[in-house]
CSV table of C-alpha atoms in Angstrom, one decimal:
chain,number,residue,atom,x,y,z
U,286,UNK,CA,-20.7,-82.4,-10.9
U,287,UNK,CA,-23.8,-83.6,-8.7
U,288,UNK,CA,-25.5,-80.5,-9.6
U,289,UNK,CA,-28.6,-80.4,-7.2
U,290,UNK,CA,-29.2,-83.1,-4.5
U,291,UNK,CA,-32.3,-83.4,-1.8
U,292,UNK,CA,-33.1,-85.6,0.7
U,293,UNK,CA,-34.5,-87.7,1.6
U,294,UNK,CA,-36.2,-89.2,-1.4
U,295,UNK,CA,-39.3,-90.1,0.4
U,296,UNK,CA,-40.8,-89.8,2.9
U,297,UNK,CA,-44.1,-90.8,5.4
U,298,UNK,CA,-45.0,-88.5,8.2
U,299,UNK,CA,-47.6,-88.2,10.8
U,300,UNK,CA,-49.3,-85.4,11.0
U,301,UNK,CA,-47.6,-82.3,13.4
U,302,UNK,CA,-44.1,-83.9,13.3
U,303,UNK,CA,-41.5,-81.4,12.4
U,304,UNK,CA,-39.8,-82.0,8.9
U,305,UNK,CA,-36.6,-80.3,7.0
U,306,UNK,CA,-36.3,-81.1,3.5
U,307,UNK,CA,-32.7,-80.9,2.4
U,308,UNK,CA,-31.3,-78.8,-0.7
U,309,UNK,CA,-27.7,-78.6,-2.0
U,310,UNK,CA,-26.4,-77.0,-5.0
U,311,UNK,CA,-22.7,-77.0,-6.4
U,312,UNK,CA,-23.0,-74.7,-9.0
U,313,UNK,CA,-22.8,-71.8,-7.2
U,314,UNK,CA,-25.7,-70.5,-8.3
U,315,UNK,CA,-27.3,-67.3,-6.1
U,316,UNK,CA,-30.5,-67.7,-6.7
U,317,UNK,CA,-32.6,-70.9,-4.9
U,318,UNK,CA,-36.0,-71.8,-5.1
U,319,UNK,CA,-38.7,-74.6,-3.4
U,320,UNK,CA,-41.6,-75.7,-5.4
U,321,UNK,CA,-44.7,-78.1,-4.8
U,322,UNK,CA,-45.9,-80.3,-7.4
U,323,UNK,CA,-49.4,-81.3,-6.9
U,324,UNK,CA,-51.6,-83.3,-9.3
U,325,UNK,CA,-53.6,-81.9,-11.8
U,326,UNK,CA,-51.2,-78.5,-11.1
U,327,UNK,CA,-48.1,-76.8,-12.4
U,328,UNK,CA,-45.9,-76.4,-9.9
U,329,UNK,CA,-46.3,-73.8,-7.6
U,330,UNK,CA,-43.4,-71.4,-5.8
U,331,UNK,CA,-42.7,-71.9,-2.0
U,332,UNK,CA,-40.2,-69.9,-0.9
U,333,UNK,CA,-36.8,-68.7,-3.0
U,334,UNK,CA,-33.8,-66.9,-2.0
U,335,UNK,CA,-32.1,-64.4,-4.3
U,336,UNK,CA,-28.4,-64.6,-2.5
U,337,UNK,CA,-27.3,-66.1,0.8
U,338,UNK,CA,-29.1,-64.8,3.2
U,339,UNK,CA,-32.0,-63.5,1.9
U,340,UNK,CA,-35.3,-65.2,1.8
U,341,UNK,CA,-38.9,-64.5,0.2
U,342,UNK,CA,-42.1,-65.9,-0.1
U,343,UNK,CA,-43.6,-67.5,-3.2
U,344,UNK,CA,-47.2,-68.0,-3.7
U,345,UNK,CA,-48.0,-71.0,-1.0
U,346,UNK,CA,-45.6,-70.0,2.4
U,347,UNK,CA,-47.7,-71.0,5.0
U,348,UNK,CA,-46.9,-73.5,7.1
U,349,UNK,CA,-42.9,-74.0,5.6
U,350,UNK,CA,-40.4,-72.0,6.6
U,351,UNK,CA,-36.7,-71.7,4.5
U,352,UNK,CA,-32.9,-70.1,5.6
U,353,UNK,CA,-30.0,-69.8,3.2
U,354,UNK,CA,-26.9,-69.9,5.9
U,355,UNK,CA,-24.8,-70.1,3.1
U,356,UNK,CA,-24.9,-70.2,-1.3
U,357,UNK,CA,-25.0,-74.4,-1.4
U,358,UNK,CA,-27.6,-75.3,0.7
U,359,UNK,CA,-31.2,-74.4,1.3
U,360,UNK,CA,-33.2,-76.5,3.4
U,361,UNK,CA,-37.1,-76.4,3.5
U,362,UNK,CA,-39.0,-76.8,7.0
U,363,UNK,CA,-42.5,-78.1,7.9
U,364,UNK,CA,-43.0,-77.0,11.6
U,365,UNK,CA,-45.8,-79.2,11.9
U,366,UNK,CA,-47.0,-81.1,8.8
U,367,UNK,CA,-50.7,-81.2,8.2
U,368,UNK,CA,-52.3,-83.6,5.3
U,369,UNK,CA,-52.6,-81.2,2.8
U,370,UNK,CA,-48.6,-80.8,2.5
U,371,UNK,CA,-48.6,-84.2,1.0
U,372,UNK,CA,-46.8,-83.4,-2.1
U,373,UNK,CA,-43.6,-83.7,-4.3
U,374,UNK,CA,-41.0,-81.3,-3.7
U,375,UNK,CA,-38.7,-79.5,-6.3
U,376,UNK,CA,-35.8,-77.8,-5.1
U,377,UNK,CA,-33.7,-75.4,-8.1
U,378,UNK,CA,-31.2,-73.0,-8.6
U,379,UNK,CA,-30.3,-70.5,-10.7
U,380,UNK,CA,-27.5,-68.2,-11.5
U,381,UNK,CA,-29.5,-65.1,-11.0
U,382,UNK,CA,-33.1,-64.0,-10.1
U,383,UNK,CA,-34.6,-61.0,-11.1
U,384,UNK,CA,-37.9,-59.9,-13.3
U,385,UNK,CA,-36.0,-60.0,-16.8
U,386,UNK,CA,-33.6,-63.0,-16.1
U,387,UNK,CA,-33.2,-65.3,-18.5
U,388,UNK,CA,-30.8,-67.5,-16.6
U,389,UNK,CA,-32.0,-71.7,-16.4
U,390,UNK,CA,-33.7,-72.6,-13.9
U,391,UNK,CA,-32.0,-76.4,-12.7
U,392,UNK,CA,-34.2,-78.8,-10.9
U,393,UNK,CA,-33.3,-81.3,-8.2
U,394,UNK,CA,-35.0,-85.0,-8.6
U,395,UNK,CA,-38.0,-84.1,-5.8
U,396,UNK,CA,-38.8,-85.5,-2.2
U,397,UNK,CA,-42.1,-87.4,-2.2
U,398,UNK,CA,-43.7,-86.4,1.1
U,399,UNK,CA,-46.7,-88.0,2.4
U,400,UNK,CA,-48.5,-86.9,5.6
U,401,UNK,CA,-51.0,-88.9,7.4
W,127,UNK,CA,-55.2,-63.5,-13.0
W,128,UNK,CA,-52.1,-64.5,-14.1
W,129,UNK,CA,-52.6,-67.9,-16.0
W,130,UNK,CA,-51.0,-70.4,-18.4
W,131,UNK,CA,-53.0,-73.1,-20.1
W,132,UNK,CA,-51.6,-76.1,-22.0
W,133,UNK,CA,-53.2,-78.5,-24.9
W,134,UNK,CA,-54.0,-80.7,-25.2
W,135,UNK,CA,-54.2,-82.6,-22.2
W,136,UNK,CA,-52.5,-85.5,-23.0
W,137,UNK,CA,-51.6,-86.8,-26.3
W,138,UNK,CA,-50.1,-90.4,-27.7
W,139,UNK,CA,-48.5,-90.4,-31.0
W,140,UNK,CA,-46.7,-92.9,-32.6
W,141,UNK,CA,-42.5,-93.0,-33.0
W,142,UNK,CA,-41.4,-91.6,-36.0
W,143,UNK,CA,-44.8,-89.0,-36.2
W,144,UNK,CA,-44.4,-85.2,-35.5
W,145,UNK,CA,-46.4,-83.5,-33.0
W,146,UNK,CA,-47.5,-79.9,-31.6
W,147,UNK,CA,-47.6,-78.5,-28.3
W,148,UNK,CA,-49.8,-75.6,-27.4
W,149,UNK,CA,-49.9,-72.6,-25.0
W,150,UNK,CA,-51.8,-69.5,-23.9
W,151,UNK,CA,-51.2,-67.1,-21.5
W,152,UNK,CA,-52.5,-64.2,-19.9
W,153,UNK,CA,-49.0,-63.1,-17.5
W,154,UNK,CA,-48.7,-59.6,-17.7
W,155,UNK,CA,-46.1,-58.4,-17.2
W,156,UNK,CA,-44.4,-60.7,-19.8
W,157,UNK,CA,-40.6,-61.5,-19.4
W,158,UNK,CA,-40.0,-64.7,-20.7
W,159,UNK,CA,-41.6,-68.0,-21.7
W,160,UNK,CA,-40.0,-71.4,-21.1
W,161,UNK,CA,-40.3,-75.0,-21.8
W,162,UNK,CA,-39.5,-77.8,-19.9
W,163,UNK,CA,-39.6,-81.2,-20.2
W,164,UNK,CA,-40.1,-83.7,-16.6
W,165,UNK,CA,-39.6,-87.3,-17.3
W,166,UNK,CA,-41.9,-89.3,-15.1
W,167,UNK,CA,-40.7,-89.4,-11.3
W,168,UNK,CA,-38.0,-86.3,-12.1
W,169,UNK,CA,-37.4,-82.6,-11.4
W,170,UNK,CA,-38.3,-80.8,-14.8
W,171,UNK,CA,-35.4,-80.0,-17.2
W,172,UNK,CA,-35.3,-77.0,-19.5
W,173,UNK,CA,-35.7,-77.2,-23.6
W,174,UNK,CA,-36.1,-73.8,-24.3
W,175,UNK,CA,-36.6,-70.2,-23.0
W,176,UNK,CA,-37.5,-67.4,-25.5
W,177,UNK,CA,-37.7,-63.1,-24.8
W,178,UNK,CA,-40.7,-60.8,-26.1
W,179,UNK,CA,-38.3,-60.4,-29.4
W,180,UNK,CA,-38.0,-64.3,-30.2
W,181,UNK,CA,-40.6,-65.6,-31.8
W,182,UNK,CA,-38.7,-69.5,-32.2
W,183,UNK,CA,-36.0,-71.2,-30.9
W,184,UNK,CA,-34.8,-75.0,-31.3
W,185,UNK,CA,-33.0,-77.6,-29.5
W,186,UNK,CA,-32.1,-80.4,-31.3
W,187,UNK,CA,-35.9,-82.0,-32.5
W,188,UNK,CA,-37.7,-79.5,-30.5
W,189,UNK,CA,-38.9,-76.1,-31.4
W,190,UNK,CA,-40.7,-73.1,-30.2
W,191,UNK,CA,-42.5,-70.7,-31.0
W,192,UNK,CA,-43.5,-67.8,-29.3
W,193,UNK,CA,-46.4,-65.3,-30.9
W,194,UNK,CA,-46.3,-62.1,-27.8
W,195,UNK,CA,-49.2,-60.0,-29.5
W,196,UNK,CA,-51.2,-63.1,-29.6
W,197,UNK,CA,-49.9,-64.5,-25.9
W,198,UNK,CA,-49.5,-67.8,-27.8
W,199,UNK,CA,-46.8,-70.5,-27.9
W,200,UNK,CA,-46.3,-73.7,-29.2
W,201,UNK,CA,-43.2,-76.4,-29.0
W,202,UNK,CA,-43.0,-78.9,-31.9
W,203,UNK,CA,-41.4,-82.4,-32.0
W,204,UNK,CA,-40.1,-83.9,-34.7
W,205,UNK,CA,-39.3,-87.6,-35.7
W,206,UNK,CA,-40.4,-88.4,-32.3
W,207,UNK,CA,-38.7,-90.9,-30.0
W,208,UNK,CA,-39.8,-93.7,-27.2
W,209,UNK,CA,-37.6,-90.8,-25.1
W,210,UNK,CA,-39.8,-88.1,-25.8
W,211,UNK,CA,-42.6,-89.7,-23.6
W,212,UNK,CA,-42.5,-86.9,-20.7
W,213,UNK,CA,-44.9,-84.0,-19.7
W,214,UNK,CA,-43.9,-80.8,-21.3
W,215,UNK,CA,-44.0,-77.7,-19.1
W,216,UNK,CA,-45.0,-74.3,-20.9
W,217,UNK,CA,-43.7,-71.6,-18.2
W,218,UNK,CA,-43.9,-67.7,-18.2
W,219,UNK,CA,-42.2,-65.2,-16.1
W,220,UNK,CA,-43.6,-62.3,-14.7
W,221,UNK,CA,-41.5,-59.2,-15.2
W,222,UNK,CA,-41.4,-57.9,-11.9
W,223,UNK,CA,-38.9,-57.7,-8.9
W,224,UNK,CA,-39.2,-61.1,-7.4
W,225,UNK,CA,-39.4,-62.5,-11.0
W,226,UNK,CA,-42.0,-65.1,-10.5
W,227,UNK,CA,-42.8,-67.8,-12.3
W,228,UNK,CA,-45.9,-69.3,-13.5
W,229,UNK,CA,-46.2,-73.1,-14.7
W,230,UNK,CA,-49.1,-74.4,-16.7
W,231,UNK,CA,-50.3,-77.9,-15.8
W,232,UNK,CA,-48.1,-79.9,-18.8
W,233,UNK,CA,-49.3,-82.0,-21.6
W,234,UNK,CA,-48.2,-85.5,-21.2
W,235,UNK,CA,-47.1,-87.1,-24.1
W,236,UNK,CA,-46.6,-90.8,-24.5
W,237,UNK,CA,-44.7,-92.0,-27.7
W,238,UNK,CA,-45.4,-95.0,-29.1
W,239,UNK,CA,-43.8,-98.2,-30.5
């Protein structure tokens, strides 16, 4: 069991190209998320989806958008990358989501992004 | 504000030596508070995640504790290991619909020979 996969691993791009960061789970898990890791702060919520095709927005949307066609995958979108999206990326799953869930949250191994 | 702040910073210890972990937080409302440990250059993996009525929970050398009146948690290591060199993650969720989370900023540990 792979668990969660992304791709690409890394990745350098110039500023206003278009970029989709790839997320699949095979757990079957409903509940999806997309985090940022910058340093010097905790990781900070995206965009998560609760159930195939539904979507919200975390604390830092703008400029990435998300769709959940389908329960495995869940693939993050920069439109057009600016500097400041030069982070790590988390993608994770979860059984359920919900305000007294309990359920682990499991983390892919990040997409290093770099935008010059 | 909704906040979670870890101590210390960073800390080296030696293998073999025991070491604490702190946490404070000011999420209301309070669900949940977890711990993760994120290995340098990985996604963050899960130790432990404890309700408003748990006030400790272990897994394996690592343990817990959670104190809600005070807002407080702590995770303890014992007989540390080279392995245990990671940042550890002190996480609350908010209970609310979207159930978000909030991460504190990690203490990075660094275990030495």
């Amino acid at each position: 069991i792979a668990g969660i996969t992304q791709a690409p691993t890394s990745q350098i791009l110039a500023a206003g190209r278009r970029m989709t960061l790839r997320c699949t789970q095979d757990m079957r898990h409903n509940a999806m998320y997309w985090y940022r890791q910058d340093l010097g702060l905790g990781l900070r919520l995206i965009h998560y989806s609760n159930t195939a095709g539904t979507t919200g927005k975390g604390e830092v949307p703008d400029g990435y958008s998300v769709s959940r066609a389908n329960t495995d995958d869940f693939p993050l979108t920069l439109a057009s990358a600016v500097p400041s999206q030069t982070s790590v990326y988390f993608c994770a799953s979860s059984a359920q989501h919900g305000q007294f869930s309990t359920d682990t949250q499991y983390f892919g191994p990040g997409t290093r992004l770099t935008v010059l | 504000k909704n906040q979670v702040e870890q101590s210390p910073q960073s800390l080296i210890i030696l293998e073999g030596k025991n070491c604490t972990l702190q946490c404070n937080y000011t999420v209301s409302p309070f669900s949940n508070l977890r711990w993760y440990k994120q290995d340098t250059g990985r996604g963050p993996v899960s130790l432990t995640i404890m309700t408003f009525s748990e006030n400790t929970k272990s897994n394996g050398r690592y343990t817990a504790t959670l104190d809600a009146d005070t807002k407080q948690s702590s995770l303890h290591i014992t007989a540390s290991q080279l392995s245990d060199s990671a940042s550890y993650i002190c996480v609350v969720s908010l209970a609310r619909s979207q159930g978000n989370l909030i991460f504190g900023k990690g203490t990075k540990l660094s275990v030495k020979p």
